[in-house]
Amino acid sequence: MEDKFYITTPIYYPSNKLTIGNAYTNIICDALARWNRKLGKEVFYLTGTDEHGQKISQSAQAVGKSEKEYLDNMVEDTKALWELLDISYDKFIRTTDSYHEKAVQKIFTQLYKTGYIYKGSYKGWYCTPCESFWTESQLKDGKCPDCGREVKFQEEEAYFFKLSEFGDKLLKLYNDHPEFLQPKSRVNEMVNNFIKPGLNDLCVSRTSVKWGVPVEFDPKHTIYVWIDALPNYITALGYGSEDDGLFKKFWPADIHVIGKEIVRFHAVIWPAILMALGLELPKTVYGHGWLLFGGDKLSKSKETNSAECIDPRILVPEYSSDAVRYYLYREIPFGYDGNYSTESLLNRFNADLSNNYGNLVSRTFSMVKKYCDFAIPKLSDLTDDDKKLQNLVEQEVNNTIDYMKHYDVTKATASIFNIFTEANTYIQKVQPWAVAKEENGQARLGTILRLLLETIRIGSELFEPFAPNSSRKVLSALGTEDKIFKNLDNFNGLQTGFKLNNLDILFPRLDVKAELEKLANLSK
Ligand code: MSP
């Protein structure tokens, strides 16, 4: 097994208006990072902010602040959001960090010297809010195809990256390494929409944009978007600086997790830049789907008036970060688009977290308290019912591990919840309260409760990367606080005789209608 795991989110546009839609990428990455830490790997988990460009300057100006002042506030808000959602990143990079800016200049100069970057001139229709040039045919009714606003024709001297030289190399990459771009459907998209029609060279500098990194050898040019943003994945590790120890240790990345709208940049432009630099390529680029709000992605350039509560700053204090996270893993099929609705979040809270997991834990704990004076009982002879439960748990543990090898957080959380469902079904079947009344039933009762406690332990261990707070509470009440997975394959992980610690109700049942009304008021 590889002992290192390098995972990244895209660098975010700094904002104090991030929704659970934006947060989705980081929420996914956090589970993958925590999972790999629990496998015992040394994990490096990178996130950060994408801070250059005209739009930032305009936003800063609009509120009468310098770019730096404006950005510092936004970055603080962004970091506070990650803290609220228990995002356990190891490093936060800002593209305005000076080590990043210096490394980007070096990269640009190197690509120029090796002939991959040349000077030319750029013509096109420019949309200022989206910072995008469009060709005539891309415009929609003469307006920006992304945000629908006015565009203006611009021509300027610019540097270009020879992307056109990389078509065949990229086809070979997708062909030889099917794991490089996932899910599979994204490969066809790249091949048919971009590579087969022929790649154009990429404009990588602007003279009209001032807020950015100047080209070292021609400073009236500002390095434009992708040569600034994409290399964050290597500059964060010290590439292009004096101390590149982390780069040597962690590169190539195991996975770049990104939303599907930026797959082209990560699966076409980024590998081409890396090839031009003579560097190894990331092992996987995973383009996840979107959270849709009434059918809409809530694009960054659009304002949306949704009645839904999509603000994690409201949802998390009300329902816990575990619940919001769990809902997203479980409800949005990983790799595909999925609809967000607050009502389905609350329903899942009740059905899965409260009635299934929470109820299993609380009824088992109260039986151990009542019948065993809090002490973890020991296993004796197993019946067919016991063996059936054990087999099912074993199967779902294997399934979960397998799904997580493919990053499928949705199927993994479904498997974990099958474990809890099975345990609840087992309780109904073996009726421990009836066994308690039997003469000489103590040993049998002990076996039943021990099996249940072990099942809760195993399920909570698996659930910890997804819902770290509640599962840790359960594990610590059971007297196990292992940092890495242990005893997932047996029912002997607990200490016989250990007195269970008290545990509050994990997920108190919600009145969905009342909650929706409350949220409607809070969102206002
Ligand atoms: N700054 C660029 C990325 C540069 S990477 C070198 C960017 N930033 S972003 O803030 O717009 O997006 C950050 C992440 O949020 C992306 O992965 C994006 O797909 C994700 N999401 C934003 N809205 C989303 C949904 N509604 N649903 C799921 N994820 C979406 O792009």
XYZ file of C-alpha atoms and ligand atoms in Angstrom, residues 9-15 18-26 49-51 225-226 228-233 257-262 265-266 288-293 296-300 332 338, ligand 1:
79
model
C -9.416 21.034 -3.969
C -9.416 23.795 -6.587
C -8.332 27.133 -5.189
C -11.557 28.986 -4.449
C -12.533 32.444 -5.548
C -12.549 34.196 -2.182
C -16.062 35.097 -1.128
C -19.989 30.500 -0.305
C -22.950 28.142 -0.299
C -23.061 24.442 0.383
C -22.759 24.143 -3.412
C -19.298 25.702 -3.382
C -18.393 23.851 -0.222
C -19.207 20.499 -1.844
C -15.713 19.987 -3.310
C -14.044 20.592 0.034
C -7.875 30.812 -2.711
C -7.550 32.091 -6.264
C -6.951 35.800 -5.766
C -5.442 32.896 -14.889
C -4.351 29.358 -15.678
C -1.089 31.424 -12.220
C -3.849 29.255 -10.748
C -3.073 25.679 -11.802
C 0.537 25.566 -10.594
C -0.692 26.189 -7.035
C -0.802 22.406 -6.740
C -10.969 16.846 -6.929
C -12.798 19.491 -8.953
C -16.267 20.371 -10.229
C -17.128 19.290 -13.749
C -17.022 22.816 -15.221
C -13.262 23.014 -14.663
C -8.479 23.099 -17.265
C -7.370 20.184 -15.111
C -17.591 15.668 -9.625
C -21.121 16.752 -10.542
C -23.008 19.780 -9.312
C -25.394 20.363 -6.522
C -28.423 21.790 -8.221
C -30.773 24.213 -6.566
C -29.575 25.584 -11.247
C -25.910 25.452 -10.224
C -26.023 28.930 -8.748
C -23.179 30.055 -10.956
C -20.729 32.526 -9.470
C -25.674 13.482 -4.341
C -27.868 15.921 -7.702
N -10.866 29.396 -8.947
C -11.397 28.372 -9.783
C -10.572 27.114 -9.723
C -9.138 27.214 -10.072
S -8.294 25.721 -9.766
C -6.747 25.930 -10.308
C -12.844 28.069 -9.363
N -13.246 28.483 -8.139
S -14.760 28.410 -7.593
O -14.749 29.071 -6.321
O -15.658 28.942 -8.569
O -15.145 26.919 -7.422
C -14.601 26.113 -6.403
C -15.215 24.733 -6.433
O -16.601 24.815 -6.085
C -15.173 24.064 -7.820
O -14.771 22.707 -7.703
C -16.603 24.132 -8.276
O -16.962 23.097 -9.159
C -17.321 23.972 -6.948
N -18.732 24.355 -7.019
C -19.272 25.617 -7.067
N -20.636 25.506 -7.137
C -20.987 24.193 -7.138
C -22.192 23.499 -7.054
N -23.363 24.104 -7.113
N -22.133 22.157 -6.885
C -20.944 21.480 -6.717
N -19.790 22.111 -6.779
C -19.761 23.421 -7.244
O -13.543 27.450 -10.149
